[in-house]
Amino acid sequence: QVQLVESGGGLVQAGDSLRLSCAVSGRTISNNNMAWFRQAPGKEREFVAAISWTGATTYYADSVKGRFSISRDNVKNTMSLQMNSLKPEDTATYYCALATTGRFYGLNPAGAAYDLWGQGTQVTVAS
């Protein structure tokens, strides 16, 4: 059984940093593009960042570009999201996602491109 488990969320002040991790078990991630999404209460799920299966290519939403950094460790079977200069509008539940197909077609910000999801970790940024 494949599991994606996020960790690292919490309550922080505006301007602080957090590092989220996604640990994958049940399959290797080395051939799969992965991504982070988030969903705030009452809002649609939105794309945050994606990383190619090799880690060589990354793609960010404009709202987080320059503040967030996505990375992966294919040996440890993990993906991370370093979040700096956090803002109250970053408050959301953050989900990691894995695409089981399509690795050669580039990074996709659409949620439908990812078919394995974690349960999410809450990030709350106080002003």
Coordinates of N, CA and C in Angstrom, one line a residue:
Q1 N 0.8 -1.2 0.0 CA 0.0 0.0 0.0 C 0.9 1.2 0.0
V2 N 0.6 2.1 -0.9 CA 1.4 3.4 -1.0 C 0.9 4.4 -0.1
Q3 N 1.8 5.0 0.6 CA 1.4 6.1 1.6 C 2.3 7.3 1.4
L4 N 1.7 8.5 1.4 CA 2.4 9.7 1.4 C 2.0 10.4 2.7
V5 N 3.0 10.7 3.5 CA 2.8 11.3 4.8 C 3.5 12.6 5.0
E6 N 2.7 13.7 5.1 CA 3.3 15.0 5.3 C 3.6 15.3 6.8
S7 N 4.6 16.1 7.0 CA 4.9 16.5 8.4 C 5.6 17.9 8.3
G8 N 5.7 18.5 9.5 CA 6.4 19.8 9.6 C 5.5 21.0 9.7
G9 N 4.2 20.8 9.6 CA 3.3 22.0 9.7 C 3.3 22.5 11.2
G10 N 2.7 23.6 11.3 CA 2.6 24.2 12.6 C 2.1 25.6 12.6
L11 N 2.1 26.3 13.8 CA 1.7 27.7 13.9 C 2.9 28.5 14.0
V12 N 3.1 29.5 13.1 CA 4.2 30.4 13.1 C 3.8 31.8 13.0
Q13 N 4.7 32.8 13.2 CA 4.4 34.2 13.0 C 4.8 34.6 11.6
A14 N 4.2 35.6 11.1 CA 4.5 36.1 9.8 C 6.0 36.4 9.7
G15 N 6.6 36.0 8.6 CA 8.0 36.2 8.5 C 8.9 35.0 8.9
D16 N 8.3 34.1 9.6 CA 9.0 32.9 10.0 C 9.2 31.9 8.8
S17 N 9.8 30.8 9.1 CA 10.1 29.8 8.2 C 9.5 28.4 8.7
L18 N 9.2 27.6 7.8 CA 8.8 26.2 8.1 C 9.4 25.3 7.0
R19 N 9.6 24.1 7.3 CA 10.0 23.1 6.3 C 9.1 21.9 6.4
L20 N 8.4 21.7 5.3 CA 7.5 20.5 5.3 C 8.2 19.4 4.6
S21 N 7.8 18.2 5.0 CA 8.4 17.0 4.5 C 7.3 16.0 4.0
C22 N 7.5 15.3 3.0 CA 6.6 14.2 2.5 C 7.4 12.9 2.4
A23 N 7.0 12.0 3.2 CA 7.7 10.7 3.2 C 6.8 9.7 2.5
V24 N 7.3 9.0 1.5 CA 6.6 8.1 0.7 C 7.0 6.6 1.0
S25 N 6.0 5.8 1.2 CA 6.3 4.4 1.5 C 5.5 3.5 0.5
G26 N 5.9 2.3 0.2 CA 5.2 1.4 -0.6 C 5.6 1.5 -2.1
R27 N 6.4 2.5 -2.5 CA 6.9 2.6 -3.8 C 8.0 3.5 -3.9
T28 N 8.9 3.4 -4.9 CA 10.0 4.3 -5.0 C 9.4 5.6 -5.8
I29 N 10.0 6.7 -5.5 CA 9.5 8.0 -6.1 C 10.4 8.4 -7.2
S30 N 11.5 7.7 -7.5 CA 12.6 8.1 -8.3 C 12.1 8.3 -9.8
N31 N 11.0 7.8 -10.2 CA 10.5 7.9 -11.5 C 9.3 8.8 -11.7
N32 N 9.0 9.6 -10.6 CA 7.8 10.3 -10.6 C 7.9 11.8 -10.3
N33 N 7.2 12.6 -11.1 CA 7.1 14.0 -10.7 C 6.3 14.1 -9.5
M34 N 6.6 15.1 -8.7 CA 5.8 15.3 -7.4 C 5.5 16.8 -7.3
A35 N 4.6 17.1 -6.3 CA 4.2 18.5 -6.2 C 3.6 18.7 -4.8
W36 N 3.5 20.0 -4.4 CA 2.8 20.4 -3.2 C 1.6 21.3 -3.7
F37 N 0.5 21.0 -3.0 CA -0.7 21.8 -3.2 C -1.1 22.3 -1.8
R38 N -2.0 23.2 -1.8 CA -2.6 23.7 -0.5 C -4.0 24.1 -0.7
Q39 N -4.7 24.0 0.5 CA -6.1 24.4 0.5 C -6.5 25.1 1.7
A40 N -6.9 26.4 1.6 CA -7.3 27.2 2.7 C -8.8 27.0 2.9
P41 N -9.3 27.2 4.2 CA -10.7 27.0 4.4 C -11.6 27.8 3.5
G42 N -12.6 27.2 2.9 CA -13.5 27.9 2.0 C -12.9 28.2 0.6
K43 N -11.7 27.7 0.4 CA -11.1 28.0 -0.9 C -10.8 26.8 -1.7
E44 N -10.6 26.9 -3.0 CA -10.2 25.8 -3.8 C -8.8 25.4 -3.5
R45 N -8.5 24.1 -3.8 CA -7.1 23.7 -3.7 C -6.3 24.4 -4.8
E46 N -5.1 24.8 -4.4 CA -4.3 25.5 -5.3 C -2.9 24.9 -5.4
F47 N -2.3 25.0 -6.5 CA -0.9 24.5 -6.8 C 0.1 25.4 -6.1
V48 N 1.1 24.8 -5.5 CA 2.2 25.5 -4.8 C 3.5 25.4 -5.6
A49 N 3.9 24.1 -5.7 CA 5.2 23.9 -6.4 C 5.3 22.4 -6.9
A50 N 6.1 22.2 -7.9 CA 6.3 20.9 -8.4 C 7.8 20.7 -8.7
I51 N 8.2 19.4 -8.7 CA 9.6 19.0 -9.0 C 9.6 17.8 -9.9
S52 N 10.5 17.8 -10.8 CA 10.6 16.7 -11.8 C 11.2 15.5 -11.1
W53 N 11.0 14.3 -11.7 CA 11.5 13.1 -11.1 C 13.0 13.0 -10.9
T54 N 13.8 13.8 -11.6 CA 15.2 13.9 -11.4 C 15.6 14.9 -10.4
G55 N 14.6 15.8 -10.1 CA 14.9 17.0 -9.3 C 15.5 18.1 -10.0
A56 N 15.8 18.0 -11.3 CA 16.5 19.0 -12.0 C 15.6 20.2 -12.4
T57 N 14.3 20.0 -12.4 CA 13.4 21.0 -12.8 C 12.3 21.3 -11.7
T58 N 12.1 22.6 -11.5 CA 11.1 22.9 -10.5 C 10.2 24.0 -11.1
Y59 N 9.0 24.1 -10.5 CA 8.0 25.1 -11.0 C 7.2 25.6 -9.8
Y60 N 7.0 26.9 -9.7 CA 6.3 27.5 -8.6 C 5.2 28.3 -9.0
A61 N 4.2 28.4 -8.1 CA 3.1 29.3 -8.2 C 3.7 30.7 -8.0
D62 N 3.2 31.7 -8.7 CA 3.7 33.1 -8.6 C 3.6 33.5 -7.1
S63 N 2.6 33.1 -6.4 CA 2.4 33.6 -5.0 C 3.5 33.1 -4.1
V64 N 4.3 32.1 -4.4 CA 5.3 31.6 -3.5 C 6.7 31.7 -4.1
K65 N 6.8 32.1 -5.4 CA 8.1 32.2 -6.0 C 9.0 33.1 -5.3
G66 N 10.2 32.7 -5.0 CA 11.2 33.4 -4.3 C 11.2 33.3 -2.8
R67 N 10.1 32.6 -2.3 CA 10.0 32.4 -0.9 C 10.0 30.9 -0.5
F68 N 9.5 30.1 -1.4 CA 9.4 28.7 -1.2 C 10.4 27.9 -2.1
S69 N 10.9 26.8 -1.6 CA 11.8 26.0 -2.4 C 11.5 24.5 -2.2
I70 N 11.3 23.9 -3.3 CA 10.9 22.4 -3.3 C 12.2 21.6 -3.6
S71 N 12.3 20.5 -3.0 CA 13.4 19.6 -3.2 C 13.0 18.2 -3.0
R72 N 13.9 17.2 -3.3 CA 13.5 15.8 -3.1 C 14.8 15.0 -2.9
D73 N 14.6 13.9 -2.3 CA 15.7 13.0 -2.0 C 15.2 11.6 -2.5
N74 N 15.6 11.2 -3.6 CA 15.1 9.9 -4.2 C 15.7 8.7 -3.5
V75 N 16.8 8.9 -2.7 CA 17.4 7.8 -2.0 C 16.5 7.6 -0.7
K76 N 16.2 8.7 -0.1 CA 15.4 8.6 1.2 C 13.9 8.5 0.9
N77 N 13.5 8.7 -0.4 CA 12.1 8.6 -0.8 C 11.3 9.7 -0.2
T78 N 11.8 10.9 -0.2 CA 11.1 12.0 0.4 C 11.2 13.3 -0.5
M79 N 10.2 14.2 -0.2 CA 10.2 15.5 -0.8 C 10.0 16.5 0.3
S80 N 10.5 17.7 0.0 CA 10.4 18.7 1.0 C 10.0 20.0 0.4
L81 N 9.5 20.9 1.3 CA 9.1 22.3 0.9 C 9.6 23.2 2.0
Q82 N 10.6 24.0 1.6 CA 11.2 25.0 2.5 C 10.4 26.3 2.3
M83 N 9.8 26.8 3.3 CA 8.9 27.9 3.2 C 9.5 29.1 4.1
N84 N 9.9 30.1 3.4 CA 10.5 31.3 4.1 C 9.6 32.5 4.0
S85 N 9.8 33.5 4.8 CA 9.0 34.7 4.7 C 7.5 34.4 4.7
L86 N 7.1 33.6 5.5 CA 5.7 33.2 5.5 C 4.7 34.4 5.8
K87 N 3.6 34.3 5.1 CA 2.6 35.4 5.2 C 1.3 34.7 5.7
P88 N 0.4 35.5 6.3 CA -0.9 35.0 6.8 C -1.6 34.3 5.6
E89 N -1.5 34.8 4.4 CA -2.2 34.2 3.3 C -1.7 32.8 2.9
D90 N -0.5 32.4 3.5 CA 0.0 31.1 3.3 C -0.7 30.0 4.2
T91 N -1.6 30.5 5.1 CA -2.3 29.6 5.9 C -3.2 28.6 5.1
A92 N -3.0 27.3 5.4 CA -3.7 26.3 4.6 C -3.3 25.0 5.1
T93 N -4.0 24.0 4.6 CA -3.5 22.6 4.7 C -2.7 22.3 3.5
Y94 N -1.5 21.8 3.7 CA -0.6 21.5 2.6 C -0.5 20.0 2.3
Y95 N -0.6 19.7 1.0 CA -0.7 18.3 0.6 C 0.5 18.0 -0.4
C96 N 1.1 16.8 -0.2 CA 2.0 16.4 -1.2 C 1.3 15.4 -2.1
A97 N 1.8 15.4 -3.4 CA 1.1 14.6 -4.4 C 2.2 14.0 -5.3
L98 N 1.8 12.9 -5.9 CA 2.8 12.2 -6.8 C 2.0 11.8 -8.0
A99 N 2.7 11.9 -9.2 CA 2.1 11.6 -10.5 C 2.7 10.2 -10.9
T100 N 1.9 9.2 -11.0 CA 2.4 7.9 -11.4 C 2.7 7.8 -12.9
T101 N 2.2 8.7 -13.7 CA 2.5 8.7 -15.1 C 2.9 10.1 -15.5
G102 N 3.4 10.2 -16.7 CA 3.6 11.5 -17.4 C 4.9 12.3 -17.0
R103 N 5.9 11.5 -16.6 CA 7.1 12.2 -16.1 C 7.8 12.9 -17.3
F104 N 7.6 12.4 -18.5 CA 8.3 13.0 -19.6 C 7.6 14.2 -20.3
Y105 N 6.4 14.6 -19.7 CA 5.6 15.6 -20.3 C 5.8 17.0 -19.6
G106 N 6.7 17.1 -18.7 CA 6.9 18.3 -18.0 C 6.1 18.4 -16.8
L107 N 6.3 19.4 -16.0 CA 5.6 19.6 -14.7 C 4.3 20.2 -14.9
N108 N 3.3 19.7 -14.2 CA 1.9 20.1 -14.4 C 1.3 20.6 -13.1
P109 N 0.8 21.9 -13.2 CA 0.3 22.5 -12.0 C -1.2 22.0 -11.7
A110 N -1.7 21.2 -12.5 CA -3.1 20.8 -12.3 C -3.2 19.6 -11.4
G111 N -4.1 19.7 -10.4 CA -4.2 18.6 -9.5 C -4.6 17.3 -10.1
A112 N -5.3 17.3 -11.2 CA -5.7 16.1 -11.9 C -4.5 15.3 -12.4
A113 N -3.3 15.9 -12.5 CA -2.1 15.2 -13.0 C -1.5 14.3 -12.0
Y114 N -2.0 14.4 -10.8 CA -1.4 13.7 -9.6 C -2.4 12.7 -9.1
D115 N -2.0 11.5 -8.9 CA -3.0 10.5 -8.5 C -2.8 9.9 -7.2
L116 N -1.7 10.2 -6.5 CA -1.5 9.8 -5.1 C -1.3 11.0 -4.2
W117 N -2.0 11.0 -3.1 CA -2.0 12.2 -2.3 C -1.8 11.8 -0.8
G118 N -1.2 12.8 -0.1 CA -1.1 12.6 1.3 C -2.4 13.1 2.0
Q119 N -2.4 13.0 3.4 CA -3.5 13.5 4.2 C -3.4 15.0 4.5
G120 N -2.3 15.6 4.4 CA -2.1 17.0 4.6 C -1.5 17.3 5.9
T121 N -0.9 18.5 6.0 CA -0.4 19.0 7.2 C -0.8 20.5 7.3
Q122 N -1.2 20.9 8.5 CA -1.7 22.3 8.6 C -0.6 23.3 8.9
V123 N -0.7 24.4 8.1 CA 0.2 25.5 8.3 C -0.6 26.7 8.7
T124 N -0.3 27.3 9.8 CA -1.0 28.5 10.2 C 0.0 29.6 10.4
V125 N -0.2 30.7 9.8 CA 0.7 31.9 9.9 C -0.1 33.0 10.5
A126 N 0.3 33.4 11.7 CA -0.3 34.5 12.4 C 0.3 35.8 12.0
S127 N -0.5 36.8 12.0 CA 0.0 38.2 11.6 C 0.5 38.9 12.8

